[in-house]
Tab-separated table of C-alpha atoms in Angstrom:
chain	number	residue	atom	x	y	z
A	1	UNK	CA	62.685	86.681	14.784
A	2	UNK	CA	62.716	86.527	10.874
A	3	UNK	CA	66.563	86.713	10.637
A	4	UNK	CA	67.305	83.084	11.293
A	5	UNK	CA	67.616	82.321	14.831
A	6	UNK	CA	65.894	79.260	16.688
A	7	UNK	CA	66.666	80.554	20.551
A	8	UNK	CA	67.168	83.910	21.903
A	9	UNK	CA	68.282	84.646	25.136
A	10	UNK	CA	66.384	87.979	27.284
A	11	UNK	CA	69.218	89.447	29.853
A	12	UNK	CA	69.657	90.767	33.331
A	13	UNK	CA	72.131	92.911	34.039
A	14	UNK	CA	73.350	93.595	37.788
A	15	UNK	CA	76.406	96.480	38.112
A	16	UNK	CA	77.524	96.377	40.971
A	17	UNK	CA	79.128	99.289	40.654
A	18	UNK	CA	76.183	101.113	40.319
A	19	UNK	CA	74.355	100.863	42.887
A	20	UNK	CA	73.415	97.977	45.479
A	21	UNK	CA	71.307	95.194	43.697
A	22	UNK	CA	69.749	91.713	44.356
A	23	UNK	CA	69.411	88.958	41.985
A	24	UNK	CA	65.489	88.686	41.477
A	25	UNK	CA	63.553	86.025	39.815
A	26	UNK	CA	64.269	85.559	35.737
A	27	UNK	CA	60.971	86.754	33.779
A	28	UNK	CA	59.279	84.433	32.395
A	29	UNK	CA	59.299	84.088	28.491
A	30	UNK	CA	54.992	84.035	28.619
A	31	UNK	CA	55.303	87.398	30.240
A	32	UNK	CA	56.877	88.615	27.515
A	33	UNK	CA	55.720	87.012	25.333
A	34	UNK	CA	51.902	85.819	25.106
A	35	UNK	CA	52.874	83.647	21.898
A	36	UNK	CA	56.181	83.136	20.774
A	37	UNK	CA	56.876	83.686	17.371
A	38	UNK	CA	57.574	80.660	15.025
A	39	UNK	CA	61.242	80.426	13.564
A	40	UNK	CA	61.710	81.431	9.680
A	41	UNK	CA	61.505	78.574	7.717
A	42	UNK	CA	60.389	76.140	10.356
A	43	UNK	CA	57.002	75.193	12.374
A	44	UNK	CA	58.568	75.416	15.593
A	45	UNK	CA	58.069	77.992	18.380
A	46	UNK	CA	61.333	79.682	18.896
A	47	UNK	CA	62.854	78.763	22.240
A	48	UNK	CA	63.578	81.972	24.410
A	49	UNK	CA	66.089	81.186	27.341
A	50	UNK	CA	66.465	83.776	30.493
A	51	UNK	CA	70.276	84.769	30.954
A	52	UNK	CA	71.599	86.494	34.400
A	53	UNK	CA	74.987	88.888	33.956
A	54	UNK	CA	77.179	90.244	36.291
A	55	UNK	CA	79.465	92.900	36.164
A	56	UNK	CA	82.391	92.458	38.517
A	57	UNK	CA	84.632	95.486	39.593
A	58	UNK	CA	85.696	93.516	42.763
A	59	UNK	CA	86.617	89.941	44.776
A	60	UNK	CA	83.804	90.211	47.196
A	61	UNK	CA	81.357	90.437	44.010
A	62	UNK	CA	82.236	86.836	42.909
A	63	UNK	CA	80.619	85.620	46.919
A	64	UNK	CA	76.933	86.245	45.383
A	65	UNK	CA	78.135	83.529	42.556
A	66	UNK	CA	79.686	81.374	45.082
A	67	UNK	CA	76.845	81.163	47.375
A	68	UNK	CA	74.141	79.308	46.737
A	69	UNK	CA	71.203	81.692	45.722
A	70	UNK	CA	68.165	79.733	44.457
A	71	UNK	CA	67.420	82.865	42.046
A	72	UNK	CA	70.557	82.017	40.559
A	73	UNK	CA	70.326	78.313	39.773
A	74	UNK	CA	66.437	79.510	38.002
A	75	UNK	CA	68.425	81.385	34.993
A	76	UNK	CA	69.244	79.356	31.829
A	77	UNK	CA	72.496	80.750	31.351
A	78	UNK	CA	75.176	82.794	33.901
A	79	UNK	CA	77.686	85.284	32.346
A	80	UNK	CA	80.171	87.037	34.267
A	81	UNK	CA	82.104	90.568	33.494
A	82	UNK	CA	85.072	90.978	34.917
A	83	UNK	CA	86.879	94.142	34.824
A	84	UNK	CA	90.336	93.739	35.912
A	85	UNK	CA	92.624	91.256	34.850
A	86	UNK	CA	92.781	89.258	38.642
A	87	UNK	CA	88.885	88.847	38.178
A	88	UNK	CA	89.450	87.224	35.084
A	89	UNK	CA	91.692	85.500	36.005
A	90	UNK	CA	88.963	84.098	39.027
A	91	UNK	CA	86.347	84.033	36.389
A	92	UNK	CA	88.506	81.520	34.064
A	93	UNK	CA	89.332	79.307	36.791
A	94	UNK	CA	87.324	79.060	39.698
A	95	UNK	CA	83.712	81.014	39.567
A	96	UNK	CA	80.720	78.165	38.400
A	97	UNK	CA	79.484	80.477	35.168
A	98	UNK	CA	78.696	79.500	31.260
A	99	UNK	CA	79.793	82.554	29.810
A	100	UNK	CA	82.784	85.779	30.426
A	101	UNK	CA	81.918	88.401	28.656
A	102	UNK	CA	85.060	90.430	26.660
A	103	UNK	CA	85.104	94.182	26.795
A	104	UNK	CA	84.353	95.670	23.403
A	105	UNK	CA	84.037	98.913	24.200
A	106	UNK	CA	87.529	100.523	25.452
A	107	UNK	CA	90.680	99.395	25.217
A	108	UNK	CA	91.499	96.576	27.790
A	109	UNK	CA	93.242	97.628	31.066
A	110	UNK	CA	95.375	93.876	31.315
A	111	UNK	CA	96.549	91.508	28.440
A	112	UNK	CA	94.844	87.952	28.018
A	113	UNK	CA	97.573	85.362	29.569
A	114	UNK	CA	97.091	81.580	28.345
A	115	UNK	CA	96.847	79.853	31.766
A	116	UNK	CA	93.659	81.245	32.694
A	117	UNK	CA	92.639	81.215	29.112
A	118	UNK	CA	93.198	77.661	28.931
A	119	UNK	CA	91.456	76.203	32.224
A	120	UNK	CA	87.961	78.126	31.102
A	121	UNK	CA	88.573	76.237	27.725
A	122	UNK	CA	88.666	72.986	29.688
A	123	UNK	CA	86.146	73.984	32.078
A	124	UNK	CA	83.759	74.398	29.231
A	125	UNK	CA	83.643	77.825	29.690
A	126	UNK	CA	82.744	80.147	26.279
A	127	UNK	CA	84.127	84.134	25.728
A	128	UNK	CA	81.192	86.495	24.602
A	129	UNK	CA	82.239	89.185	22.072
A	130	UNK	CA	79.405	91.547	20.902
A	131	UNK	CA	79.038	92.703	17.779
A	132	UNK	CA	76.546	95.768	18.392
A	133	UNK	CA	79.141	98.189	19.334
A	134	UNK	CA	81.448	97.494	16.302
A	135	UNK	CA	78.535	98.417	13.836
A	136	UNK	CA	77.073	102.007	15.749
A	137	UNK	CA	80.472	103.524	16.715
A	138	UNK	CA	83.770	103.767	14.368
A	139	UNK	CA	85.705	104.170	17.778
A	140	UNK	CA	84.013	101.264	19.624
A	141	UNK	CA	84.677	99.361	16.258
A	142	UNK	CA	88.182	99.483	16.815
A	143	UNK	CA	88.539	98.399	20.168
A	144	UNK	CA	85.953	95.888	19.052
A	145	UNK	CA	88.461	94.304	16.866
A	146	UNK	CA	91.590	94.920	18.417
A	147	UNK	CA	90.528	93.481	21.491
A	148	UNK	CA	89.086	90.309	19.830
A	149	UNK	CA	92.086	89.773	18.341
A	150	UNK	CA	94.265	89.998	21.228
A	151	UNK	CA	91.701	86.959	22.606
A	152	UNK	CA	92.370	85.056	19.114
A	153	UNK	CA	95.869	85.228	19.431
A	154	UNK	CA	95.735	83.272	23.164
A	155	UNK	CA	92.724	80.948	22.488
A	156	UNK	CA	93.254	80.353	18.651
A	157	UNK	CA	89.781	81.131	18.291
A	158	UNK	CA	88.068	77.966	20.283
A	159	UNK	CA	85.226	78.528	22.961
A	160	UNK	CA	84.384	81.700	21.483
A	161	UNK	CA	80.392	83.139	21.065
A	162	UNK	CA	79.274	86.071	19.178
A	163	UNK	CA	76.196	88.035	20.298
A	164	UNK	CA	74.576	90.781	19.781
A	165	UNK	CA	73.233	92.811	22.842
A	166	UNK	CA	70.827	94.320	20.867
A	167	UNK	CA	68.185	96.929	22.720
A	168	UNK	CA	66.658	97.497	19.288
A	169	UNK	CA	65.942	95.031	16.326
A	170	UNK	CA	67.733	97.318	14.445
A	171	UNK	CA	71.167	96.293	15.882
A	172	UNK	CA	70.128	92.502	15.334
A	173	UNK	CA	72.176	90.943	11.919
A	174	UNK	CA	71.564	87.278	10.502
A	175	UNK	CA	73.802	84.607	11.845
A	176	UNK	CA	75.509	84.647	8.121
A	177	UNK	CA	76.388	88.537	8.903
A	178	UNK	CA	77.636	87.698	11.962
A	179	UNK	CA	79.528	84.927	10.668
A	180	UNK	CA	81.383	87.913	8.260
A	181	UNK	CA	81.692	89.839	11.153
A	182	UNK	CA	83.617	87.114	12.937
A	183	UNK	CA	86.319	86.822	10.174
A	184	UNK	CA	87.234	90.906	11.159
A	185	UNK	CA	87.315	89.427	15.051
A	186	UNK	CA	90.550	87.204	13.777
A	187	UNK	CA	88.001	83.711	13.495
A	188	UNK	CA	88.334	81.434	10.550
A	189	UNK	CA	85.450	80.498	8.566
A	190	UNK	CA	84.478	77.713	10.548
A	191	UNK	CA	85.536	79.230	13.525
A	192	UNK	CA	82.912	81.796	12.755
A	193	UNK	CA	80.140	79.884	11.955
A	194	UNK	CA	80.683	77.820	15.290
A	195	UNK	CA	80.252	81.064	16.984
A	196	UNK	CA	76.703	81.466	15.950
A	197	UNK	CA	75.952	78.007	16.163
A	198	UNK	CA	77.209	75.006	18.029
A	199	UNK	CA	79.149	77.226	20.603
A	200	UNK	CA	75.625	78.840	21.842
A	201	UNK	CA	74.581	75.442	22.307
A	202	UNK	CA	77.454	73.964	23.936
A	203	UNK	CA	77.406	77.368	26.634
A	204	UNK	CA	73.770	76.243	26.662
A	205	UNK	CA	73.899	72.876	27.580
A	206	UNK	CA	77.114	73.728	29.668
A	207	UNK	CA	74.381	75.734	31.838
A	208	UNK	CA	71.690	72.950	32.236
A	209	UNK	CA	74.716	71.111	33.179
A	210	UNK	CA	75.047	73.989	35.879
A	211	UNK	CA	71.518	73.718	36.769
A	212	UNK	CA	70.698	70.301	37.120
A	213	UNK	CA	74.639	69.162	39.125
A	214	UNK	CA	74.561	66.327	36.653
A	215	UNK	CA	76.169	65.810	33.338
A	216	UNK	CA	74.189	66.459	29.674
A	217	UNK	CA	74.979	64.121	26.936
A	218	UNK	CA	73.866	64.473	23.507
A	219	UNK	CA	74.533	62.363	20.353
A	220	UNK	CA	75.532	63.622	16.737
A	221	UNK	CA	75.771	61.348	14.388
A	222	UNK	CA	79.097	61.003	11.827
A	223	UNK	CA	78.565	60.316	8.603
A	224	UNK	CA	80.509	57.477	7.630
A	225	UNK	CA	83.052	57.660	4.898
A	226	UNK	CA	82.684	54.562	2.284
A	227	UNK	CA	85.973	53.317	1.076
A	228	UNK	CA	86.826	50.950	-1.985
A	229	UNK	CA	87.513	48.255	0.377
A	230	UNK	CA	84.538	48.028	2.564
A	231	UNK	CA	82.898	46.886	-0.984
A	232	UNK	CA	85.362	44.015	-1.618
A	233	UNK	CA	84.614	40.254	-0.157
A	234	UNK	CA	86.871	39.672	2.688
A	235	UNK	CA	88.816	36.932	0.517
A	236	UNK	CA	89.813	39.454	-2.081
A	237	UNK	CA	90.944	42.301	0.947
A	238	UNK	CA	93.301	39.454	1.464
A	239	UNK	CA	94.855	39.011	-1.505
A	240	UNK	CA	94.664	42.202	-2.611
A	241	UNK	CA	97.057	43.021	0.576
A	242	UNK	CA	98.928	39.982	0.134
């Protein structure tokens, strides 16, 4: 909690593959917590959001996400794993989740295509790439990169989130490391820096969006931009463009 961060998300993992599992209830934060730590630099609590993943090796496990399971609707945030490309494919376009999660790991088994790629993006859907792998294996590092770069080439780096994954705060960097990191991943500056920032947020208010079946609206404000003729009288604009 001293690195920087204002929200952290705690996550349950259901394979599948592994053996037969339900979704259960999300723990709650003051279970884990008895008082939450306050954020470096600030006097607020930090905010600690529950986050529900599944890993997909088949159709009929997209039914649990299609149904309508009130465990599900009680987890801030709902990422999805698909394995093979057609379950991307029905994770980009048609399953109701915040997050789809990239394999870092091994070297893909399908190629990102920019029709699926492009519906997420204007569903509001985000890609997860971790960052934990890349920094405690020199093999996993490379399929770390060369996989986010195969992503970067198809969605020119926008919806994209870098976490961690972390089991131990030893794996945890500072959102200005992982910011570095995300220039190795093929992101810009910016595009980096909106990884660890307002992309989390957006995925985050794309969930209470989820949650609530209504739309979230929030304001920024633009700074305005003063020209040299905003401070002239209006006669003078007028002969000045006369």
């Amino acid at each position: 909690f001293s690195v920087g961060y204002s929200a952290v998300a705690v996550n349950h993992v259901i394979d599948f593959k592994e053996k037969k599992q339900e979704i259960i209830k999300p723990v709650s934060p003051s279970e884990l917590f008895p008082s939450l730590p306050v954020v470096q630099g600030t006097s607020k609590r930090i905010k600690v959001l529950t986050r529900l993943t599944l890993v997909i090796s088949d159709p009929s496990h997209c039914n649990l996400l299609r149904s309508t399971s009130p465990n599900i609707r009680l987890y801030d945030i709902i990422a999805v794993f698909p394995k093979t490309e057609k379950l991307f494919h029905i994770a980009c376009t048609t399953l109701d989740v915040d997050l789809v999660c990239i394999n870092v790991t091994e070297k893909l088994p399908f190629y990102f295509r920019r029709p699926p790629v492009n519906v997420a993006i204007d569903r509001g859907i985000y890609f997860e790439l971790l960052y934990t792998p890349a920094i405690k294996d020199s093999t996993m590092r490379r399929y770390t990169i060369s996989n986010a770069i195969s992503l970067m080439q198809i969605c020119k780096g926008k919806n994209i989130v870098v976490s961690s994954a972390a089991e131990r705060p030893l794996e945890l960097r500072g959102p200005y490391d992982v910011a570095n990191l995300g220039l190795l991943f093929g992101l810009s500056e910016g595009e980096a820096k909106a990884a660890v920032s307002t992309n989390c947020r957006a995925a985050m208010l794309h969930g209470e969006t989820r949650k609530s079946a209504c739309g979230i609206v929030y304001t920024l404000k633009k700074p305005r931009k003063v020209e040299e003729e905003e401070t002239l009288p209006a006669c003078k604009k007028a002969k000045t463009q006369a």
